[in-house]
Short mmCIF file of C-alpha atoms in Angstrom, two decimals:
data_model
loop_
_atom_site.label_atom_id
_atom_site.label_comp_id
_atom_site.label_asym_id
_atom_site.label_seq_id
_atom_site.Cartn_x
_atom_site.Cartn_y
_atom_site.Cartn_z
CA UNK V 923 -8.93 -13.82 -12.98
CA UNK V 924 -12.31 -13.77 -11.74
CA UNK V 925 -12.76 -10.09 -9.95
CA UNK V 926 -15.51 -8.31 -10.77
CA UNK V 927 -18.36 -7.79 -8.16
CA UNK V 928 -15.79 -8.50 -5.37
CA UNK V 929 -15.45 -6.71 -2.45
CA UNK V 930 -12.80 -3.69 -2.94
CA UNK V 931 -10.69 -2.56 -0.10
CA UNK V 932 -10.99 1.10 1.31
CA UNK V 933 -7.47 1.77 2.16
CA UNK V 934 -7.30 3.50 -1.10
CA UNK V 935 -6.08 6.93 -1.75
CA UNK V 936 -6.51 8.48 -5.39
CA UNK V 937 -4.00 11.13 -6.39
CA UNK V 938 -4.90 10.64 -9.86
CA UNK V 939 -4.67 14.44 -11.82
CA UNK V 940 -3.61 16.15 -8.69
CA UNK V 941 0.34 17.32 -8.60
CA UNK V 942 2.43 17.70 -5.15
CA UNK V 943 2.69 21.13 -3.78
CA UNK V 944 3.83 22.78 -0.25
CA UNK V 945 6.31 22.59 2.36
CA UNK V 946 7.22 19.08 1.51
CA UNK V 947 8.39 16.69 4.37
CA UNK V 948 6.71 13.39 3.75
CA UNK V 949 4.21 14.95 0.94
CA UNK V 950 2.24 17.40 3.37
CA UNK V 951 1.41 20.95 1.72
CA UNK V 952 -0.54 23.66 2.01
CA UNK V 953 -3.14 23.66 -1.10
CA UNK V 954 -2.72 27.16 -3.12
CA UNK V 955 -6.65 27.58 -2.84
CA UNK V 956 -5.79 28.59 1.41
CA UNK V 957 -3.11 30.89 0.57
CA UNK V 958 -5.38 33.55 0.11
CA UNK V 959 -6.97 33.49 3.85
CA UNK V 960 -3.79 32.87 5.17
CA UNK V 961 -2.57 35.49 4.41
CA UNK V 962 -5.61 37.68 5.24
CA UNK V 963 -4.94 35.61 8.50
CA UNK V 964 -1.42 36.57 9.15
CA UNK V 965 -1.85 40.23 8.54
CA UNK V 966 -4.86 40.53 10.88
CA UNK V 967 -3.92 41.68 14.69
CA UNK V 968 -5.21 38.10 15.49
CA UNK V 969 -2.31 37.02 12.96
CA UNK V 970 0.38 39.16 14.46
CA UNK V 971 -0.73 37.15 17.75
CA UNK V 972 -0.05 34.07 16.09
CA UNK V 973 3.15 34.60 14.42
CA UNK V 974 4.90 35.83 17.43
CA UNK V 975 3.41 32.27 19.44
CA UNK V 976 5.44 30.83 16.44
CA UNK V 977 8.36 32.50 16.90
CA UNK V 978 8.81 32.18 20.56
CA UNK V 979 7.76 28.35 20.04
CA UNK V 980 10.41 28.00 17.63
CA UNK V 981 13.13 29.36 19.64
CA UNK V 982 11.95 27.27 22.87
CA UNK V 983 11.74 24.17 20.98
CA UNK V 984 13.53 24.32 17.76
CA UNK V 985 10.65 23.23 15.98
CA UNK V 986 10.49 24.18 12.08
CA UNK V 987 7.36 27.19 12.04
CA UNK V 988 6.64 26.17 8.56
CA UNK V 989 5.15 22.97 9.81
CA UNK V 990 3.67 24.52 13.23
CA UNK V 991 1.38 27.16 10.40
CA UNK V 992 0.82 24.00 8.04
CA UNK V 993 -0.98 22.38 11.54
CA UNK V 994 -2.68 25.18 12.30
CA UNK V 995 -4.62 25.48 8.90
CA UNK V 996 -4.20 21.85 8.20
CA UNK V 997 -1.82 19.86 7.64
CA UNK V 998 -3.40 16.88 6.17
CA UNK V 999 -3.77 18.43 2.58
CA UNK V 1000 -1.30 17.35 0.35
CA UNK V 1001 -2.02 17.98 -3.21
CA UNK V 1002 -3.97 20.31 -5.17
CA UNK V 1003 -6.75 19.28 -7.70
CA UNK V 1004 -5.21 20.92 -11.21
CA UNK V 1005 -7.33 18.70 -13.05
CA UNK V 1006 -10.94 17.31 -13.03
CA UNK V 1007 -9.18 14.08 -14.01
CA UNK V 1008 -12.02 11.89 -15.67
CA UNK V 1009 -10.14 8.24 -16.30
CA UNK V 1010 -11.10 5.83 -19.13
CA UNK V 1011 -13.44 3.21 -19.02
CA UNK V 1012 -10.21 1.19 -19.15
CA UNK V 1013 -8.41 2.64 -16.69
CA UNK V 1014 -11.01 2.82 -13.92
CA UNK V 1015 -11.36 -0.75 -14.84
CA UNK V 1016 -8.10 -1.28 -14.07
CA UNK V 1017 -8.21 0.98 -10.49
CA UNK V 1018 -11.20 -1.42 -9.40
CA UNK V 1019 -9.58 -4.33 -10.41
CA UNK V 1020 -6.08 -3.09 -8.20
CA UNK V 1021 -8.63 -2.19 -5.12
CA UNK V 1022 -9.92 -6.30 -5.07
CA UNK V 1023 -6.93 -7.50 -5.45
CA UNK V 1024 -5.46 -5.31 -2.43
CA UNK V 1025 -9.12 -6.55 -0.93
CA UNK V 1026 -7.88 -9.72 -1.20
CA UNK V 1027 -4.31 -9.50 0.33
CA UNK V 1028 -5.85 -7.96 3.29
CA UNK V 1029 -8.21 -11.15 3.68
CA UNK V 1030 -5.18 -13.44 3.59
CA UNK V 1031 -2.77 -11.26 5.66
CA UNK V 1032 -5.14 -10.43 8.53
CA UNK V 1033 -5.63 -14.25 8.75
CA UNK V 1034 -1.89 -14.90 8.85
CA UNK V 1035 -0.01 -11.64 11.09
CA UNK V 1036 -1.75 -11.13 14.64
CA UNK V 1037 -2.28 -7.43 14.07
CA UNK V 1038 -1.54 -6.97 10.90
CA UNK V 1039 -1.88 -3.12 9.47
CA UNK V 1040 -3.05 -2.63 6.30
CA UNK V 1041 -1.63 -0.89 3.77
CA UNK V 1042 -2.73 2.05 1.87
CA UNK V 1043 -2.38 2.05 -2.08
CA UNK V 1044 -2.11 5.57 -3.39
CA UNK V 1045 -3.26 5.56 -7.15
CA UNK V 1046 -1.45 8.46 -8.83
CA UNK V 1047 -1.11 9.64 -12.67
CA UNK V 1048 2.67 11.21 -12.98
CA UNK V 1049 4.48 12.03 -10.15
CA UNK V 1050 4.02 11.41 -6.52
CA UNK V 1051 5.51 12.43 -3.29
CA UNK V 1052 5.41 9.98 -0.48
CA UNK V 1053 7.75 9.90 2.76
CA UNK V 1054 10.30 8.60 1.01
CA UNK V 1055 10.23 11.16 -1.49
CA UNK V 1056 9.44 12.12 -4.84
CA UNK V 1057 9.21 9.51 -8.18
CA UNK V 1058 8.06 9.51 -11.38
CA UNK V 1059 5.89 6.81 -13.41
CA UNK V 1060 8.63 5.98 -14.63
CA UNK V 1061 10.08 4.50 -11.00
CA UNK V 1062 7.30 1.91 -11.33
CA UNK V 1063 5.14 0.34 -8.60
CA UNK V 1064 6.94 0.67 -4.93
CA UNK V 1065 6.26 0.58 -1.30
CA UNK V 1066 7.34 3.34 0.76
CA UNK V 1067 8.17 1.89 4.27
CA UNK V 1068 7.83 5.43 5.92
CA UNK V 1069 4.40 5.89 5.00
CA UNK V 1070 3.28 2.09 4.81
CA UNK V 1071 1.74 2.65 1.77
CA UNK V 1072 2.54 1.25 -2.30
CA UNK V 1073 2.19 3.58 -4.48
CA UNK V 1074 1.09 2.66 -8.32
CA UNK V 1075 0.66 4.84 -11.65
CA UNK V 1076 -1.67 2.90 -13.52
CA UNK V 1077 -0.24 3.38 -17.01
CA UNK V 1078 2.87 0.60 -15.52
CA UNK V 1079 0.08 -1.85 -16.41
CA UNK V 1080 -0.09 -0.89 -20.02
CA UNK V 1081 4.08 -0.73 -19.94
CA UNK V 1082 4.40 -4.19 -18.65
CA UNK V 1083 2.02 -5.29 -21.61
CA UNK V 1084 3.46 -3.45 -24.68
CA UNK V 1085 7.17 -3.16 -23.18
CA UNK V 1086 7.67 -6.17 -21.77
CA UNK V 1087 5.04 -8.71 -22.53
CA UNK V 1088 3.65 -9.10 -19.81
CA UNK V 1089 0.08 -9.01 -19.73
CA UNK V 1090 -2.87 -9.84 -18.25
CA UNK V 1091 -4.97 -9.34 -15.12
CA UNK V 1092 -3.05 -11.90 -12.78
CA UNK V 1093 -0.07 -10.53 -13.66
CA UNK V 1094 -0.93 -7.08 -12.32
CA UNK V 1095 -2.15 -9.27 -9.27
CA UNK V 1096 1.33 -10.28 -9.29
CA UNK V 1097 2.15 -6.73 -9.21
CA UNK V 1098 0.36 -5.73 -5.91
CA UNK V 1099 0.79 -9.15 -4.41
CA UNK V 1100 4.61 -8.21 -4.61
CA UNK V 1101 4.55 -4.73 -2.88
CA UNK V 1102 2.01 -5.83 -0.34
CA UNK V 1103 4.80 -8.41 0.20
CA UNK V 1104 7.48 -5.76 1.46
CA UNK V 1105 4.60 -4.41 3.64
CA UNK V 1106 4.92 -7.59 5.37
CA UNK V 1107 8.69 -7.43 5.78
CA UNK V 1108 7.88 -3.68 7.27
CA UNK V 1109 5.93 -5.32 9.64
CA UNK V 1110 7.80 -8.53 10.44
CA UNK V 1111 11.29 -6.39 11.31
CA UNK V 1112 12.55 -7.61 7.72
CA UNK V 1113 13.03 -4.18 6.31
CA UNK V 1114 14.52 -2.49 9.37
CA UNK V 1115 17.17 -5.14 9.72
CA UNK V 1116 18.00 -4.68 6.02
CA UNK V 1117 18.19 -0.79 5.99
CA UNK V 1118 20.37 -0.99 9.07
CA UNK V 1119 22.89 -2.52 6.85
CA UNK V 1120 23.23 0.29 4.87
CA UNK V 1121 26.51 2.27 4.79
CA UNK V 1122 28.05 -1.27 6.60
CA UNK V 1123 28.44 -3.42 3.42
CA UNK V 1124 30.36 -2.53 0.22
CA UNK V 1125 27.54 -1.64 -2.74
CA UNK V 1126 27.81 -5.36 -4.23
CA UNK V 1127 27.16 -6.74 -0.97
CA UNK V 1128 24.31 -4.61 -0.37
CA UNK V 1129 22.80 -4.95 -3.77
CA UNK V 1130 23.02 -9.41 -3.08
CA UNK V 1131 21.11 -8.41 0.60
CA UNK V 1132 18.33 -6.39 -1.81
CA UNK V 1133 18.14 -9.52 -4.28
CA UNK V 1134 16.83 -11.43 -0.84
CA UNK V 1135 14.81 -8.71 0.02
CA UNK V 1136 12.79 -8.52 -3.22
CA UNK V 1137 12.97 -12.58 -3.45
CA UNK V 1138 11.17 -13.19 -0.52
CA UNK V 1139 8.41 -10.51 -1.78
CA UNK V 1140 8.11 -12.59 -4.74
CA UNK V 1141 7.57 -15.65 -2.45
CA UNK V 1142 4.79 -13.55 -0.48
CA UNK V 1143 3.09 -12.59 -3.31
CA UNK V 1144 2.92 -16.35 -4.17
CA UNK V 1145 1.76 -17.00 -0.43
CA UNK V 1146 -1.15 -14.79 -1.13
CA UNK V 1147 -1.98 -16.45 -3.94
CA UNK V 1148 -2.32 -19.34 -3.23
CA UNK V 1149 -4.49 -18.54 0.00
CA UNK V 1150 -6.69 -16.60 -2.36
CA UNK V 1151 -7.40 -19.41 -4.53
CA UNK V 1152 -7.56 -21.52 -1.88
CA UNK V 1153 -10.66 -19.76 -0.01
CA UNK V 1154 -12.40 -17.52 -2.92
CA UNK V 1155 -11.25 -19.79 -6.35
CA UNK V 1156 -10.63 -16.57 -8.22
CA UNK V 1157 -7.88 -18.06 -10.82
CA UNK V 1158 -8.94 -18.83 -14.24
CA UNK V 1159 -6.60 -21.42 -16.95
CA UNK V 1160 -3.57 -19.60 -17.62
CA UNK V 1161 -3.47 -16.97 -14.65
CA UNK V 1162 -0.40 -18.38 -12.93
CA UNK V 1163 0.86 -18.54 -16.12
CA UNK V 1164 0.74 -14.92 -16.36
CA UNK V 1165 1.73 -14.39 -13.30
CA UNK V 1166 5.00 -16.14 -13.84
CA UNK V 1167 5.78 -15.05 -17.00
CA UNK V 1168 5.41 -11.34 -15.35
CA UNK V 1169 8.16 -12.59 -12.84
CA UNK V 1170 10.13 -13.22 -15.48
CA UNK V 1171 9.69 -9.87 -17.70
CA UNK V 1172 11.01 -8.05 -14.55
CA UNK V 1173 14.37 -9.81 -13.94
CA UNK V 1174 17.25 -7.92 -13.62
CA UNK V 1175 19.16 -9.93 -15.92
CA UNK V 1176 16.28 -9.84 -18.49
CA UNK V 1177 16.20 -5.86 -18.32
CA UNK V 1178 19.77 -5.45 -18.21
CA UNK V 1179 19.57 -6.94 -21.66
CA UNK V 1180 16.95 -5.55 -23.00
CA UNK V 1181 18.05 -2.13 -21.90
CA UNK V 1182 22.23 -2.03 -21.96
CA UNK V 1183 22.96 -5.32 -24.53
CA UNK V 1184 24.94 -6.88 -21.97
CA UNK V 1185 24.11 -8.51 -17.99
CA UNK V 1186 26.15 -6.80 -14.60
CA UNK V 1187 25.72 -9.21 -11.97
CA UNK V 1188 26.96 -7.43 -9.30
CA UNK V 1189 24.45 -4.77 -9.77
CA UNK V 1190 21.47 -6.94 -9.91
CA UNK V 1191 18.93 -5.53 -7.01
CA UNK V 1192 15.86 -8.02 -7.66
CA UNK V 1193 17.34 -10.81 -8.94
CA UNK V 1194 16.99 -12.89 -12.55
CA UNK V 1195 13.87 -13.84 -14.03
CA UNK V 1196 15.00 -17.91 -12.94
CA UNK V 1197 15.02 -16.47 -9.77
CA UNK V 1198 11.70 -14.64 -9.45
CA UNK V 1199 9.95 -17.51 -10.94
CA UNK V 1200 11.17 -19.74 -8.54
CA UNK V 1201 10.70 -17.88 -5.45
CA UNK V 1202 6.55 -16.95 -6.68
CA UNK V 1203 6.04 -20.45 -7.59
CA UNK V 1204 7.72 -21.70 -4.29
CA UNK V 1205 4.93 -19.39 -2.55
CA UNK V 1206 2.47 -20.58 -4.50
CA UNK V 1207 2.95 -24.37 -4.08
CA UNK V 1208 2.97 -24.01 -0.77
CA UNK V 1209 1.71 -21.35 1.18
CA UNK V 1210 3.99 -21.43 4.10
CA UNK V 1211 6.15 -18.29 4.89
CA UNK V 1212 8.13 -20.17 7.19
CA UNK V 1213 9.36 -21.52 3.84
CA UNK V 1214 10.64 -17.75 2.84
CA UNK V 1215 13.71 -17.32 4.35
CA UNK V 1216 15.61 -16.16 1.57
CA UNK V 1217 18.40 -14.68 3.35
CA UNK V 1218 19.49 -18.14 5.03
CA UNK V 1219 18.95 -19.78 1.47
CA UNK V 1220 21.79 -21.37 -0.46
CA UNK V 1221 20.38 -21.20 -3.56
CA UNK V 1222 18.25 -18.39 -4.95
#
């Protein structure tokens, strides 16, 4: 895949070396480095002042104070710094290589949603707290809906390689093609309808409505694809060959094997590699989300 020297997006927040901390609730904290004023703060007579505001506000309103005091000496800082995290040559590579790519999906998706938001991508080494909560490396790539934002650990890449056999650089593209696709289902009403289900059908039910769900973000990752080649020409010979073979590495019925022996249908959540494949290629032939519907689809 052609990408260096490309434009990167800005919507990116690095969290690399830097661990949660604070009160919680959607990954706000205090930083330890302002517990020391704040406390000088609280037990000043100006502090006194303050904490009885709180308290009165809290009874008035019911409003946790916790979150009132995180305001007041800012609420916007959400991990501490334990690290002066210096990356490899490789992996920085790899974090400027993710920022074009999401550079790219925001060409193609402000062209094709009137208003379309753009996501952020949080680049994180570890753990990560977002407002859908806490997860590990281990989770892999995902899009947190309540925050708008995907959320990546680099080291997946390397995984995906050595694990799975999936490698190369368009099948990373794949990667963030696929999350930015369940951005777009925030944003079309696809992922509200879906999680309003929840609790209403039986677990094998609901786990057949997720198979859709992550179908169709196959399909818009091939949609953006194929736009991107279309306009900027950035695939090389054998890119969307690595692209679907990455479709395929991730299959439910694929890991299921590799991980248990055997294949559960029932609990399949993204759907078999046949599957994937299809619904990327589909997007990629023809660029046309009005072809997506795979909830109305009779055959996935």
């Amino acid at each position: 895949m052609k990408w260096r020297g490309r434009r990167k997006s800005t919507n990116i927040e690095d969290r690399r070396g830097q661990s949660a901390g604070g009160f919680g609730g959607g990954g706000r904290g205090i930083s330890p480095m302002l517990l020391i004023p704040l406390f000088r703060l609280l037990f000043s007579k100006a502090g006194l002042v303050i904490v009885a505001i709180l308290v009165v506000v809290m009874f008035l309103t019911g409003t946790n104070p916790l979150s009132l005091l995180q305001q007041f000496v800012g609420g916007e800082a959400q991990y501490a710094q334990t690290t002066d995290y210096q990356p490899s040559p490789e992996e920085q590579a790899l974090a400027d290589q993710t920022a074009i790519v999401l550079a790219d999906t925001e060409d193609v998706w402000n062209k094709m949603i009137e208003g379309y938001r753009e996501p952020t991508l949080v680049l994180y080494s570890g753990q990560v707290r977002s407002a859908c909560g806490s997860a590990s490396s281990a989770s892999g790539p995902f899009y947190c809906p309540g925050d708008e934002k995907l959320y990546i650990d680099l080291s997946f890449f390397s995984e995906m390689e050595h694990k799975l056999g999936a490698e190369g650089d368009f099948a990373q593209a794949y990667v963030v093609g696929h999350e930015v696709g369940h951005h777009v289902q925030k944003l079309t009403g696809t992922m509200d309808q879906v999680n309003a289900m929840r609790g209403k059908l039986s677990e094998v039910e609901f786990n057949k409505l997720m198979v859709r769900v992550e179908l169709q973000a196959d399909f818009y990752a091939g949609v953006w694809a194929h736009h991107t080649q279309r306009t900027k020409g950035i695939m090389e010979p054998g890119d969307l060959e690595e692209a679907l073979n990455a479709a395929s590495a991730i299959g439910d019925d694929r890991l299921q094997k590799r991980s248990t022996g055997r294949v559960v249908p029932d609990s399949f959540t993204h759907g078999t590699s046949a599957q994937r494949v299809r619904w990327f290629k589909k997007g990629f032939e023809t660029g046309d989300v009005s072809q997506g519907d795979t909830f109305n689809a009779t055959q996935l």
